[in-house]
Structures are given as C-alpha cells and as structure tokens.
C-alpha cells in the first residue's frame, strides 16, 4: 500500500487540484474588488488579478489586509493593490465602504464576492441577522446593490459570487431565516451558500435585457472546491480533519482558480446566471434552480436591508 500511494500521489494531487484558469486576459485600466482577500482563496485571487490590473482588497482586518497587499505588491510589482475596510457583518461598514469607494474610484469592472464565514456558533451581525446569512448573503447583497450603478457605467462588467457545493444541503427557511427557532451551524452555512446561488440566478435574470449586448454585464456563482483554509477555524473537529486530510484538499491557489476563471475568461463574456466548479459548468441543486424561491429571497433581502431594488 505505501508503494502504491507513493506512485499514485502525483496523480491524486493532480485530480484534487482540479481545473486551472488558462486565460491570459489583461485588465489594464480596469478595477477589481475582492472581498475577504486578506487570506485564503481571496488572497490568491487578488494575487493573480494583481498581475493583470488594479485590485481593491476589501476586508475587516486592515492589518492582515495590508500584510497581504504588501506581499502581493512585492511579488507582482503592481503598486495598485489597495486595502479598504469592509465588515460584512455590519451594514454601516458596508455603506461606508461603498461611499468611500465611489468617491475615490471612478471605475469598477469586476466585483468578486468572496468573503465568508463557516460553522460559526450561533451569533448575530450588528443588524441582528444570523451570522452566516448576514455575512455570506445579505452583506454581499447590499454591497452589490450599492456598487451596481458604477459597474453598469463601466460595462462590460462581471459579478462573481463564491458559493459552495454545500448549497445542495441548503434550504431557504423563510419561517426561521435567522435560526431563532432551531440552529445547526453546518446547515446554516449550507443555507447561506444556497442563498448565494439563488441571488446570482435572480440578479442575472434582472440584468438580462438591460443592455444592448448581454456580454456587457454578467453574474455567475461558483464552488471553489474543498480548500485548506482558515474557514473551518470555528470547528475544532473540522480543523483537525482538515489537517489530517490536507493532502486531499486544494491549496488556496488551486481553490482560487474558478473565481479567477469567472472573473476573466473570455469564453464567459456572454455567460450569465450559471454555476461553475473546476473552471467548468457544474450541477445546481433543484432548490438552487427554483425561480420562485429566488424571487422571494430577493424581496425578503431587500426588506431586511431596508432597500428598494427593482
């Protein structure tokens, strides 16, 4: 068995690594926002895109963000890697970020909603939303709403939402969105990732027909793969399992490939409302294809955030 594993190891690793983004597209003169880019796949996404154009690292921990940005600037030679404060668990912070960004930056071409929380003990955001739903879905929903006009002005533009295979286990529990009646942190994560898929689907539907060419504005979601990252830090068991089976997990660089692919691949110029994994289309759960649920979630999200988004 050890000999077999030694021989098979390179092939196993190649399989685990999955698809790679082969696009060499440049982003000169273009601006990209990556949320949660101070660590993990967000940082690796920012690192790749910094070799192509200007990148805004939007994150809660400014010190970690500056450390990541400094490393990326040194490696790529691109000084246009900028850190801005964004706490997705606080709508005031989201609004402050958007206000400052719109005042300081006249361009925005790609928004990558990457940041997320996973397996949190029960807690609520500053606005009283269950943490997974609040950060993973509602925070990015509000951020996209606030930046949408700038993206439209700079079209062709893309919105990329990092979801997960875990969306298959999710349900939108409208009767208990904030888990006050019953709460399971694993399921709460799944529910929020399903919300990402449904948001992408409804956003793409609403954007269709708004432009002369559909290629001018697209929105897609993706599963990055099972990645060795800090995302499981709230669970001792998962952290332990992640260390034991790290050989069978993607590195953050490998996990970032589908995000990068959705952001720059030329063949996706007119592809919208889709879900990808390993840089190719992937199967969406029946719940993730339910248009009525998507429309209702949109309406409820607007109500919770106190916005009107028609």
PDB file of C-alpha atoms in Angstrom:
ATOM      1  CA  UNK A   1       0.000   0.000   0.000  1.00  0.00           C
ATOM      2  CA  UNK A   2       2.712   2.590   0.850  1.00  0.00           C
ATOM      3  CA  UNK A   3       4.401   1.911  -2.531  1.00  0.00           C
ATOM      4  CA  UNK A   4       1.070   2.317  -4.333  1.00  0.00           C
ATOM      5  CA  UNK A   5       0.430   5.622  -2.535  1.00  0.00           C
ATOM      6  CA  UNK A   6       3.922   6.847  -3.390  1.00  0.00           C
ATOM      7  CA  UNK A   7       3.395   6.072  -7.080  1.00  0.00           C
ATOM      8  CA  UNK A   8      -0.181   7.364  -7.139  1.00  0.00           C
ATOM      9  CA  UNK A   9       0.452  10.525  -5.110  1.00  0.00           C
ATOM     10  CA  UNK A  10       1.193  12.852  -8.079  1.00  0.00           C
ATOM     11  CA  UNK A  11      -1.943  11.655  -9.890  1.00  0.00           C
ATOM     12  CA  UNK A  12      -4.083  12.055  -6.768  1.00  0.00           C
ATOM     13  CA  UNK A  13      -2.753  15.572  -6.248  1.00  0.00           C
ATOM     14  CA  UNK A  14      -3.435  16.473  -9.886  1.00  0.00           C
ATOM     15  CA  UNK A  15      -7.011  15.231  -9.524  1.00  0.00           C
ATOM     16  CA  UNK A  16      -7.521  17.098  -6.247  1.00  0.00           C
ATOM     17  CA  UNK A  17      -6.116  20.310  -7.736  1.00  0.00           C
ATOM     18  CA  UNK A  18      -8.917  20.379 -10.311  1.00  0.00           C
ATOM     19  CA  UNK A  19      -9.231  22.818 -13.194  1.00  0.00           C
ATOM     20  CA  UNK A  20      -6.962  25.796 -13.760  1.00  0.00           C
ATOM     21  CA  UNK A  21      -7.786  29.132 -15.315  1.00  0.00           C
ATOM     22  CA  UNK A  22      -5.743  29.304 -18.512  1.00  0.00           C
ATOM     23  CA  UNK A  23      -6.849  32.778 -19.553  1.00  0.00           C
ATOM     24  CA  UNK A  24      -4.082  35.326 -20.068  1.00  0.00           C
ATOM     25  CA  UNK A  25      -6.562  38.224 -20.251  1.00  0.00           C
ATOM     26  CA  UNK A  26      -5.143  41.553 -19.118  1.00  0.00           C
ATOM     27  CA  UNK A  27      -7.075  44.058 -17.026  1.00  0.00           C
ATOM     28  CA  UNK A  28      -5.172  47.263 -17.812  1.00  0.00           C
ATOM     29  CA  UNK A  29      -7.265  50.246 -16.837  1.00  0.00           C
ATOM     30  CA  UNK A  30      -9.736  48.017 -15.023  1.00  0.00           C
ATOM     31  CA  UNK A  31     -10.566  47.828 -11.327  1.00  0.00           C
ATOM     32  CA  UNK A  32     -11.444  44.691  -9.350  1.00  0.00           C
ATOM     33  CA  UNK A  33     -12.825  44.392  -5.813  1.00  0.00           C
ATOM     34  CA  UNK A  34     -12.224  41.120  -3.960  1.00  0.00           C
ATOM     35  CA  UNK A  35     -13.902  40.814  -0.554  1.00  0.00           C
ATOM     36  CA  UNK A  36     -12.065  38.864   2.126  1.00  0.00           C
ATOM     37  CA  UNK A  37      -8.829  38.981   0.145  1.00  0.00           C
ATOM     38  CA  UNK A  38      -6.526  39.177   3.164  1.00  0.00           C
ATOM     39  CA  UNK A  39      -6.322  35.383   3.400  1.00  0.00           C
ATOM     40  CA  UNK A  40      -7.150  32.065   1.712  1.00  0.00           C
ATOM     41  CA  UNK A  41      -8.604  31.871  -1.775  1.00  0.00           C
ATOM     42  CA  UNK A  42      -9.471  35.568  -1.703  1.00  0.00           C
ATOM     43  CA  UNK A  43      -5.800  36.451  -1.266  1.00  0.00           C
ATOM     44  CA  UNK A  44      -4.775  34.076  -4.067  1.00  0.00           C
ATOM     45  CA  UNK A  45      -7.486  35.520  -6.318  1.00  0.00           C
ATOM     46  CA  UNK A  46      -6.170  39.019  -5.615  1.00  0.00           C
ATOM     47  CA  UNK A  47      -2.587  37.850  -6.234  1.00  0.00           C
ATOM     48  CA  UNK A  48      -3.465  36.547  -9.710  1.00  0.00           C
ATOM     49  CA  UNK A  49      -5.588  39.534 -10.683  1.00  0.00           C
ATOM     50  CA  UNK A  50      -2.892  41.948  -9.482  1.00  0.00           C
ATOM     51  CA  UNK A  51      -0.747  40.599 -12.324  1.00  0.00           C
ATOM     52  CA  UNK A  52      -3.462  41.822 -14.694  1.00  0.00           C
ATOM     53  CA  UNK A  53      -4.808  45.099 -13.260  1.00  0.00           C
ATOM     54  CA  UNK A  54      -5.809  47.187 -10.230  1.00  0.00           C
ATOM     55  CA  UNK A  55      -7.139  45.286  -7.210  1.00  0.00           C
ATOM     56  CA  UNK A  56      -9.015  46.506  -4.144  1.00  0.00           C
ATOM     57  CA  UNK A  57      -8.691  44.206  -1.145  1.00  0.00           C
ATOM     58  CA  UNK A  58     -11.872  44.720   0.891  1.00  0.00           C
ATOM     59  CA  UNK A  59     -11.589  43.167   4.335  1.00  0.00           C
ATOM     60  CA  UNK A  60     -12.404  43.555   8.010  1.00  0.00           C
ATOM     61  CA  UNK A  61      -8.860  43.120   9.357  1.00  0.00           C
ATOM     62  CA  UNK A  62      -6.858  46.033   7.932  1.00  0.00           C
ATOM     63  CA  UNK A  63      -3.548  44.816   9.406  1.00  0.00           C
ATOM     64  CA  UNK A  64      -3.891  41.421   7.690  1.00  0.00           C
ATOM     65  CA  UNK A  65      -5.101  43.158   4.548  1.00  0.00           C
ATOM     66  CA  UNK A  66      -2.047  45.439   4.436  1.00  0.00           C
ATOM     67  CA  UNK A  67       0.275  42.478   5.019  1.00  0.00           C
ATOM     68  CA  UNK A  68      -1.347  40.596   2.126  1.00  0.00           C
ATOM     69  CA  UNK A  69      -1.280  43.666  -0.120  1.00  0.00           C
ATOM     70  CA  UNK A  70       2.388  44.350   0.668  1.00  0.00           C
ATOM     71  CA  UNK A  71       3.277  40.754  -0.215  1.00  0.00           C
ATOM     72  CA  UNK A  72       1.301  40.916  -3.483  1.00  0.00           C
ATOM     73  CA  UNK A  73       2.799  44.289  -4.465  1.00  0.00           C
ATOM     74  CA  UNK A  74       6.313  42.962  -3.886  1.00  0.00           C
ATOM     75  CA  UNK A  75       5.646  39.799  -5.877  1.00  0.00           C
ATOM     76  CA  UNK A  76       3.800  41.359  -8.830  1.00  0.00           C
ATOM     77  CA  UNK A  77       5.425  44.777  -8.967  1.00  0.00           C
ATOM     78  CA  UNK A  78       1.928  46.252  -9.127  1.00  0.00           C
ATOM     79  CA  UNK A  79       1.536  49.135  -6.682  1.00  0.00           C
ATOM     80  CA  UNK A  80      -2.169  49.367  -7.493  1.00  0.00           C
ATOM     81  CA  UNK A  81      -3.159  46.875  -4.783  1.00  0.00           C
ATOM     82  CA  UNK A  82      -5.182  48.855  -2.268  1.00  0.00           C
ATOM     83  CA  UNK A  83      -6.740  47.866   1.045  1.00  0.00           C
ATOM     84  CA  UNK A  84     -10.107  49.226   2.166  1.00  0.00           C
ATOM     85  CA  UNK A  85     -12.037  48.475   5.355  1.00  0.00           C
ATOM     86  CA  UNK A  86     -15.163  46.336   4.925  1.00  0.00           C
ATOM     87  CA  UNK A  87     -17.014  44.450   7.659  1.00  0.00           C
ATOM     88  CA  UNK A  88     -19.795  42.431   6.036  1.00  0.00           C
ATOM     89  CA  UNK A  89     -21.345  41.776   9.455  1.00  0.00           C
ATOM     90  CA  UNK A  90     -22.265  45.465   9.768  1.00  0.00           C
ATOM     91  CA  UNK A  91     -24.388  47.273   7.177  1.00  0.00           C
ATOM     92  CA  UNK A  92     -22.981  50.635   8.348  1.00  0.00           C
ATOM     93  CA  UNK A  93     -19.474  49.432   7.451  1.00  0.00           C
ATOM     94  CA  UNK A  94     -20.739  48.206   4.060  1.00  0.00           C
ATOM     95  CA  UNK A  95     -22.337  51.569   3.328  1.00  0.00           C
ATOM     96  CA  UNK A  96     -19.201  53.428   4.497  1.00  0.00           C
ATOM     97  CA  UNK A  97     -17.036  51.258   2.252  1.00  0.00           C
ATOM     98  CA  UNK A  98     -19.255  51.853  -0.783  1.00  0.00           C
ATOM     99  CA  UNK A  99     -19.467  55.596  -0.149  1.00  0.00           C
ATOM    100  CA  UNK A 100     -15.684  55.971   0.136  1.00  0.00           C
ATOM    101  CA  UNK A 101     -15.015  53.682  -2.810  1.00  0.00           C
ATOM    102  CA  UNK A 102     -17.409  55.569  -5.092  1.00  0.00           C
ATOM    103  CA  UNK A 103     -15.848  58.882  -4.030  1.00  0.00           C
ATOM    104  CA  UNK A 104     -12.261  57.716  -4.579  1.00  0.00           C
ATOM    105  CA  UNK A 105     -12.551  55.349  -7.552  1.00  0.00           C
ATOM    106  CA  UNK A 106     -14.239  56.250 -10.813  1.00  0.00           C
ATOM    107  CA  UNK A 107     -14.033  52.726 -12.278  1.00  0.00           C
ATOM    108  CA  UNK A 108     -15.247  49.270 -11.261  1.00  0.00           C
ATOM    109  CA  UNK A 109     -15.330  46.356 -13.689  1.00  0.00           C
ATOM    110  CA  UNK A 110     -15.292  43.189 -11.573  1.00  0.00           C
ATOM    111  CA  UNK A 111     -16.803  42.535  -8.143  1.00  0.00           C
ATOM    112  CA  UNK A 112     -15.818  39.237  -6.528  1.00  0.00           C
ATOM    113  CA  UNK A 113     -17.997  38.488  -3.501  1.00  0.00           C
ATOM    114  CA  UNK A 114     -15.578  36.051  -1.912  1.00  0.00           C
ATOM    115  CA  UNK A 115     -15.585  36.652   1.865  1.00  0.00           C
ATOM    116  CA  UNK A 116     -17.481  34.269   4.066  1.00  0.00           C
ATOM    117  CA  UNK A 117     -17.908  32.638   7.459  1.00  0.00           C
ATOM    118  CA  UNK A 118     -18.413  28.946   8.139  1.00  0.00           C
ATOM    119  CA  UNK A 119     -19.562  26.816  11.093  1.00  0.00           C
ATOM    120  CA  UNK A 120     -19.954  29.765  13.462  1.00  0.00           C
ATOM    121  CA  UNK A 121     -21.511  29.153  16.864  1.00  0.00           C
ATOM    122  CA  UNK A 122     -24.892  30.887  16.967  1.00  0.00           C
ATOM    123  CA  UNK A 123     -24.397  34.631  16.747  1.00  0.00           C
ATOM    124  CA  UNK A 124     -25.861  37.655  15.028  1.00  0.00           C
ATOM    125  CA  UNK A 125     -24.477  40.518  12.982  1.00  0.00           C
ATOM    126  CA  UNK A 126     -24.605  44.145  14.130  1.00  0.00           C
ATOM    127  CA  UNK A 127     -28.020  44.377  12.456  1.00  0.00           C
ATOM    128  CA  UNK A 128     -29.487  41.258  14.078  1.00  0.00           C
ATOM    129  CA  UNK A 129     -29.072  38.847  11.150  1.00  0.00           C
ATOM    130  CA  UNK A 130     -27.927  35.259  11.753  1.00  0.00           C
ATOM    131  CA  UNK A 131     -24.173  35.401  11.096  1.00  0.00           C
ATOM    132  CA  UNK A 132     -23.935  33.025   8.101  1.00  0.00           C
ATOM    133  CA  UNK A 133     -26.907  34.564   6.309  1.00  0.00           C
ATOM    134  CA  UNK A 134     -25.849  38.078   7.284  1.00  0.00           C
ATOM    135  CA  UNK A 135     -22.241  37.876   6.087  1.00  0.00           C
ATOM    136  CA  UNK A 136     -22.380  35.336   3.267  1.00  0.00           C
ATOM    137  CA  UNK A 137     -25.613  36.539   1.654  1.00  0.00           C
ATOM    138  CA  UNK A 138     -27.086  39.797   2.971  1.00  0.00           C
ATOM    139  CA  UNK A 139     -23.742  41.593   3.286  1.00  0.00           C
ATOM    140  CA  UNK A 140     -22.800  40.841  -0.305  1.00  0.00           C
ATOM    141  CA  UNK A 141     -26.360  41.515  -1.487  1.00  0.00           C
ATOM    142  CA  UNK A 142     -26.162  45.047  -0.039  1.00  0.00           C
ATOM    143  CA  UNK A 143     -22.619  45.609  -1.311  1.00  0.00           C
ATOM    144  CA  UNK A 144     -23.625  44.607  -4.846  1.00  0.00           C
ATOM    145  CA  UNK A 145     -26.683  46.878  -4.673  1.00  0.00           C
ATOM    146  CA  UNK A 146     -24.572  49.880  -3.625  1.00  0.00           C
ATOM    147  CA  UNK A 147     -21.951  49.319  -6.346  1.00  0.00           C
ATOM    148  CA  UNK A 148     -24.250  48.222  -9.177  1.00  0.00           C
ATOM    149  CA  UNK A 149     -24.568  51.604 -10.911  1.00  0.00           C
ATOM    150  CA  UNK A 150     -20.788  52.040 -11.053  1.00  0.00           C
ATOM    151  CA  UNK A 151     -20.463  48.539 -12.537  1.00  0.00           C
ATOM    152  CA  UNK A 152     -23.134  49.398 -15.118  1.00  0.00           C
ATOM    153  CA  UNK A 153     -21.328  52.617 -16.041  1.00  0.00           C
ATOM    154  CA  UNK A 154     -18.105  50.666 -16.609  1.00  0.00           C
ATOM    155  CA  UNK A 155     -19.636  47.737 -18.530  1.00  0.00           C
ATOM    156  CA  UNK A 156     -18.576  45.235 -19.712  1.00  0.00           C
ATOM    157  CA  UNK A 157     -18.579  44.174 -16.069  1.00  0.00           C
ATOM    158  CA  UNK A 158     -18.791  40.963 -14.072  1.00  0.00           C
ATOM    159  CA  UNK A 159     -20.089  39.937 -10.663  1.00  0.00           C
ATOM    160  CA  UNK A 160     -18.671  36.711  -9.244  1.00  0.00           C
ATOM    161  CA  UNK A 161     -20.269  35.107  -6.182  1.00  0.00           C
ATOM    162  CA  UNK A 162     -18.306  32.432  -4.324  1.00  0.00           C
ATOM    163  CA  UNK A 163     -20.835  29.802  -3.238  1.00  0.00           C
ATOM    164  CA  UNK A 164     -20.177  26.132  -2.451  1.00  0.00           C
ATOM    165  CA  UNK A 165     -21.114  22.544  -3.183  1.00  0.00           C
ATOM    166  CA  UNK A 166     -22.693  22.819   0.272  1.00  0.00           C
ATOM    167  CA  UNK A 167     -25.620  24.651  -1.349  1.00  0.00           C
ATOM    168  CA  UNK A 168     -27.009  21.171  -2.123  1.00  0.00           C
ATOM    169  CA  UNK A 169     -27.742  20.766   1.588  1.00  0.00           C
ATOM    170  CA  UNK A 170     -29.340  24.184   1.939  1.00  0.00           C
ATOM    171  CA  UNK A 171     -32.939  25.347   2.180  1.00  0.00           C
ATOM    172  CA  UNK A 172     -34.264  28.890   2.454  1.00  0.00           C
ATOM    173  CA  UNK A 173     -36.245  28.677   5.678  1.00  0.00           C
ATOM    174  CA  UNK A 174     -38.355  31.815   5.347  1.00  0.00           C
ATOM    175  CA  UNK A 175     -40.196  30.935   8.579  1.00  0.00           C
ATOM    176  CA  UNK A 176     -36.908  30.974  10.525  1.00  0.00           C
ATOM    177  CA  UNK A 177     -34.310  32.835   8.447  1.00  0.00           C
ATOM    178  CA  UNK A 178     -32.239  33.814  11.481  1.00  0.00           C
ATOM    179  CA  UNK A 179     -32.229  30.408  13.160  1.00  0.00           C
ATOM    180  CA  UNK A 180     -34.046  31.605  16.249  1.00  0.00           C
ATOM    181  CA  UNK A 181     -36.324  28.546  16.403  1.00  0.00           C
ATOM    182  CA  UNK A 182     -33.672  25.956  15.578  1.00  0.00           C
ATOM    183  CA  UNK A 183     -29.996  26.269  14.685  1.00  0.00           C
ATOM    184  CA  UNK A 184     -27.364  23.965  13.260  1.00  0.00           C
ATOM    185  CA  UNK A 185     -24.168  25.698  12.217  1.00  0.00           C
ATOM    186  CA  UNK A 186     -23.415  23.254   9.422  1.00  0.00           C
ATOM    187  CA  UNK A 187     -26.870  23.677   7.915  1.00  0.00           C
ATOM    188  CA  UNK A 188     -26.751  27.449   8.464  1.00  0.00           C
ATOM    189  CA  UNK A 189     -23.669  27.539   6.228  1.00  0.00           C
ATOM    190  CA  UNK A 190     -25.442  25.414   3.594  1.00  0.00           C
ATOM    191  CA  UNK A 191     -28.485  27.707   3.659  1.00  0.00           C
ATOM    192  CA  UNK A 192     -26.294  30.782   3.102  1.00  0.00           C
ATOM    193  CA  UNK A 193     -24.476  29.150   0.185  1.00  0.00           C
ATOM    194  CA  UNK A 194     -27.823  28.278  -1.424  1.00  0.00           C
ATOM    195  CA  UNK A 195     -28.749  31.943  -0.990  1.00  0.00           C
ATOM    196  CA  UNK A 196     -25.604  32.848  -2.998  1.00  0.00           C
ATOM    197  CA  UNK A 197     -26.752  30.641  -5.884  1.00  0.00           C
ATOM    198  CA  UNK A 198     -30.306  31.989  -5.836  1.00  0.00           C
ATOM    199  CA  UNK A 199     -29.094  35.605  -5.629  1.00  0.00           C
ATOM    200  CA  UNK A 200     -26.854  35.039  -8.653  1.00  0.00           C
ATOM    201  CA  UNK A 201     -29.696  33.474 -10.610  1.00  0.00           C
ATOM    202  CA  UNK A 202     -32.174  36.271  -9.868  1.00  0.00           C
ATOM    203  CA  UNK A 203     -29.583  39.029 -10.412  1.00  0.00           C
ATOM    204  CA  UNK A 204     -28.695  37.599 -13.831  1.00  0.00           C
ATOM    205  CA  UNK A 205     -32.387  37.381 -14.734  1.00  0.00           C
ATOM    206  CA  UNK A 206     -32.981  41.002 -13.755  1.00  0.00           C
ATOM    207  CA  UNK A 207     -29.938  42.214 -15.688  1.00  0.00           C
ATOM    208  CA  UNK A 208     -30.950  40.481 -18.905  1.00  0.00           C
ATOM    209  CA  UNK A 209     -32.396  42.816 -21.496  1.00  0.00           C
ATOM    210  CA  UNK A 210     -30.988  45.887 -19.719  1.00  0.00           C
ATOM    211  CA  UNK A 211     -28.076  46.163 -22.147  1.00  0.00           C
ATOM    212  CA  UNK A 212     -27.707  46.169 -25.916  1.00  0.00           C
ATOM    213  CA  UNK A 213     -25.413  43.173 -25.655  1.00  0.00           C
ATOM    214  CA  UNK A 214     -25.675  40.640 -22.821  1.00  0.00           C
ATOM    215  CA  UNK A 215     -21.881  40.466 -22.786  1.00  0.00           C
ATOM    216  CA  UNK A 216     -21.902  43.897 -21.143  1.00  0.00           C
ATOM    217  CA  UNK A 217     -22.901  42.573 -17.713  1.00  0.00           C
ATOM    218  CA  UNK A 218     -22.758  39.047 -16.274  1.00  0.00           C
ATOM    219  CA  UNK A 219     -23.238  37.440 -12.858  1.00  0.00           C
ATOM    220  CA  UNK A 220     -22.072  33.905 -12.066  1.00  0.00           C
ATOM    221  CA  UNK A 221     -21.562  31.738  -8.979  1.00  0.00           C
ATOM    222  CA  UNK A 222     -19.020  29.035  -8.225  1.00  0.00           C
ATOM    223  CA  UNK A 223     -17.814  26.264  -5.951  1.00  0.00           C
ATOM    224  CA  UNK A 224     -14.072  26.704  -5.211  1.00  0.00           C
ATOM    225  CA  UNK A 225     -13.589  23.104  -4.075  1.00  0.00           C
ATOM    226  CA  UNK A 226     -12.604  21.754  -0.672  1.00  0.00           C
ATOM    227  CA  UNK A 227      -9.784  24.113   0.231  1.00  0.00           C
ATOM    228  CA  UNK A 228      -7.268  24.059   3.052  1.00  0.00           C
ATOM    229  CA  UNK A 229      -8.022  27.453   4.600  1.00  0.00           C
ATOM    230  CA  UNK A 230      -8.944  29.288   7.809  1.00  0.00           C
ATOM    231  CA  UNK A 231     -12.659  28.996   7.015  1.00  0.00           C
ATOM    232  CA  UNK A 232     -13.087  25.996   9.360  1.00  0.00           C
ATOM    233  CA  UNK A 233     -11.458  27.767  12.325  1.00  0.00           C
ATOM    234  CA  UNK A 234     -14.738  27.804  14.308  1.00  0.00           C
ATOM    235  CA  UNK A 235     -14.849  23.994  14.400  1.00  0.00           C
ATOM    236  CA  UNK A 236     -12.161  22.039  16.287  1.00  0.00           C
ATOM    237  CA  UNK A 237     -13.258  18.778  14.620  1.00  0.00           C
ATOM    238  CA  UNK A 238     -13.143  20.240  11.104  1.00  0.00           C
ATOM    239  CA  UNK A 239      -9.778  21.905  11.776  1.00  0.00           C
ATOM    240  CA  UNK A 240      -8.412  18.536  12.950  1.00  0.00           C
ATOM    241  CA  UNK A 241      -9.862  16.683   9.930  1.00  0.00           C
ATOM    242  CA  UNK A 242      -8.564  19.354   7.545  1.00  0.00           C
ATOM    243  CA  UNK A 243      -5.021  18.826   8.907  1.00  0.00           C
ATOM    244  CA  UNK A 244      -5.222  15.030   8.661  1.00  0.00           C
ATOM    245  CA  UNK A 245      -6.599  15.028   5.116  1.00  0.00           C
ATOM    246  CA  UNK A 246      -4.741  18.108   3.845  1.00  0.00           C
ATOM    247  CA  UNK A 247      -3.223  16.015   1.043  1.00  0.00           C
ATOM    248  CA  UNK A 248      -6.737  15.612  -0.386  1.00  0.00           C
ATOM    249  CA  UNK A 249      -7.625  19.291  -0.132  1.00  0.00           C
ATOM    250  CA  UNK A 250      -6.944  22.041  -2.624  1.00  0.00           C
ATOM    251  CA  UNK A 251      -4.378  24.672  -1.775  1.00  0.00           C
ATOM    252  CA  UNK A 252      -5.758  28.236  -1.640  1.00  0.00           C
ATOM    253  CA  UNK A 253      -4.134  28.872  -5.035  1.00  0.00           C
ATOM    254  CA  UNK A 254      -5.908  25.856  -6.530  1.00  0.00           C
ATOM    255  CA  UNK A 255      -9.153  26.876  -4.860  1.00  0.00           C
ATOM    256  CA  UNK A 256      -8.940  30.364  -6.382  1.00  0.00           C
ATOM    257  CA  UNK A 257      -8.822  29.130  -9.983  1.00  0.00           C
ATOM    258  CA  UNK A 258     -12.564  29.067 -10.628  1.00  0.00           C
ATOM    259  CA  UNK A 259     -13.013  32.551  -9.124  1.00  0.00           C
ATOM    260  CA  UNK A 260     -10.295  33.828 -11.457  1.00  0.00           C
ATOM    261  CA  UNK A 261     -11.835  31.944 -14.377  1.00  0.00           C
ATOM    262  CA  UNK A 262     -15.266  33.509 -13.784  1.00  0.00           C
ATOM    263  CA  UNK A 263     -13.646  36.940 -13.496  1.00  0.00           C
ATOM    264  CA  UNK A 264     -11.513  36.964 -16.649  1.00  0.00           C
ATOM    265  CA  UNK A 265     -12.136  34.051 -19.042  1.00  0.00           C
ATOM    266  CA  UNK A 266     -13.014  35.405 -22.495  1.00  0.00           C
ATOM    267  CA  UNK A 267     -15.355  32.486 -23.236  1.00  0.00           C
ATOM    268  CA  UNK A 268     -17.627  33.678 -20.400  1.00  0.00           C
ATOM    269  CA  UNK A 269     -18.190  37.123 -21.934  1.00  0.00           C
ATOM    270  CA  UNK A 270     -21.868  36.380 -22.554  1.00  0.00           C
ATOM    271  CA  UNK A 271     -22.445  33.623 -19.973  1.00  0.00           C
ATOM    272  CA  UNK A 272     -24.570  34.681 -17.011  1.00  0.00           C
ATOM    273  CA  UNK A 273     -26.626  33.172 -14.201  1.00  0.00           C
ATOM    274  CA  UNK A 274     -24.532  29.996 -14.193  1.00  0.00           C
ATOM    275  CA  UNK A 275     -22.691  27.971 -11.555  1.00  0.00           C
ATOM    276  CA  UNK A 276     -19.143  26.670 -12.021  1.00  0.00           C
ATOM    277  CA  UNK A 277     -16.719  24.267 -10.390  1.00  0.00           C
ATOM    278  CA  UNK A 278     -13.177  23.435 -11.539  1.00  0.00           C
ATOM    279  CA  UNK A 279     -13.472  26.050 -14.289  1.00  0.00           C
ATOM    280  CA  UNK A 280     -16.451  24.383 -15.940  1.00  0.00           C
ATOM    281  CA  UNK A 281     -20.257  24.389 -15.568  1.00  0.00           C
ATOM    282  CA  UNK A 282     -21.487  22.343 -12.601  1.00  0.00           C
ATOM    283  CA  UNK A 283     -24.757  20.839 -11.418  1.00  0.00           C
ATOM    284  CA  UNK A 284     -27.061  23.082  -9.375  1.00  0.00           C
ATOM    285  CA  UNK A 285     -29.440  21.575  -6.830  1.00  0.00           C
ATOM    286  CA  UNK A 286     -33.188  21.713  -7.602  1.00  0.00           C
ATOM    287  CA  UNK A 287     -33.566  24.237  -4.759  1.00  0.00           C
ATOM    288  CA  UNK A 288     -30.908  26.382  -6.425  1.00  0.00           C
ATOM    289  CA  UNK A 289     -32.958  26.398  -9.653  1.00  0.00           C
ATOM    290  CA  UNK A 290     -36.238  27.425  -8.052  1.00  0.00           C
ATOM    291  CA  UNK A 291     -37.122  30.817  -9.566  1.00  0.00           C
ATOM    292  CA  UNK A 292     -39.991  31.454  -7.145  1.00  0.00           C
ATOM    293  CA  UNK A 293     -37.699  30.962  -4.160  1.00  0.00           C
ATOM    294  CA  UNK A 294     -35.097  33.221  -5.803  1.00  0.00           C
ATOM    295  CA  UNK A 295     -37.650  35.992  -6.300  1.00  0.00           C
ATOM    296  CA  UNK A 296     -38.974  35.682  -2.752  1.00  0.00           C
ATOM    297  CA  UNK A 297     -35.455  35.682  -1.286  1.00  0.00           C
ATOM    298  CA  UNK A 298     -34.692  38.860  -3.276  1.00  0.00           C
ATOM    299  CA  UNK A 299     -37.793  40.559  -1.902  1.00  0.00           C
ATOM    300  CA  UNK A 300     -37.165  39.451   1.689  1.00  0.00           C
ATOM    301  CA  UNK A 301     -33.492  40.502   1.462  1.00  0.00           C
ATOM    302  CA  UNK A 302     -34.498  43.993   0.304  1.00  0.00           C
ATOM    303  CA  UNK A 303     -36.982  44.219   3.178  1.00  0.00           C
ATOM    304  CA  UNK A 304     -34.421  43.147   5.773  1.00  0.00           C
ATOM    305  CA  UNK A 305     -31.866  45.635   4.460  1.00  0.00           C
ATOM    306  CA  UNK A 306     -34.346  48.467   4.019  1.00  0.00           C
ATOM    307  CA  UNK A 307     -33.578  48.962   0.336  1.00  0.00           C
ATOM    308  CA  UNK A 308     -35.633  49.141  -2.838  1.00  0.00           C
ATOM    309  CA  UNK A 309     -34.001  47.222  -5.676  1.00  0.00           C
ATOM    310  CA  UNK A 310     -36.262  46.790  -8.698  1.00  0.00           C
TER     311      UNK A 310
END
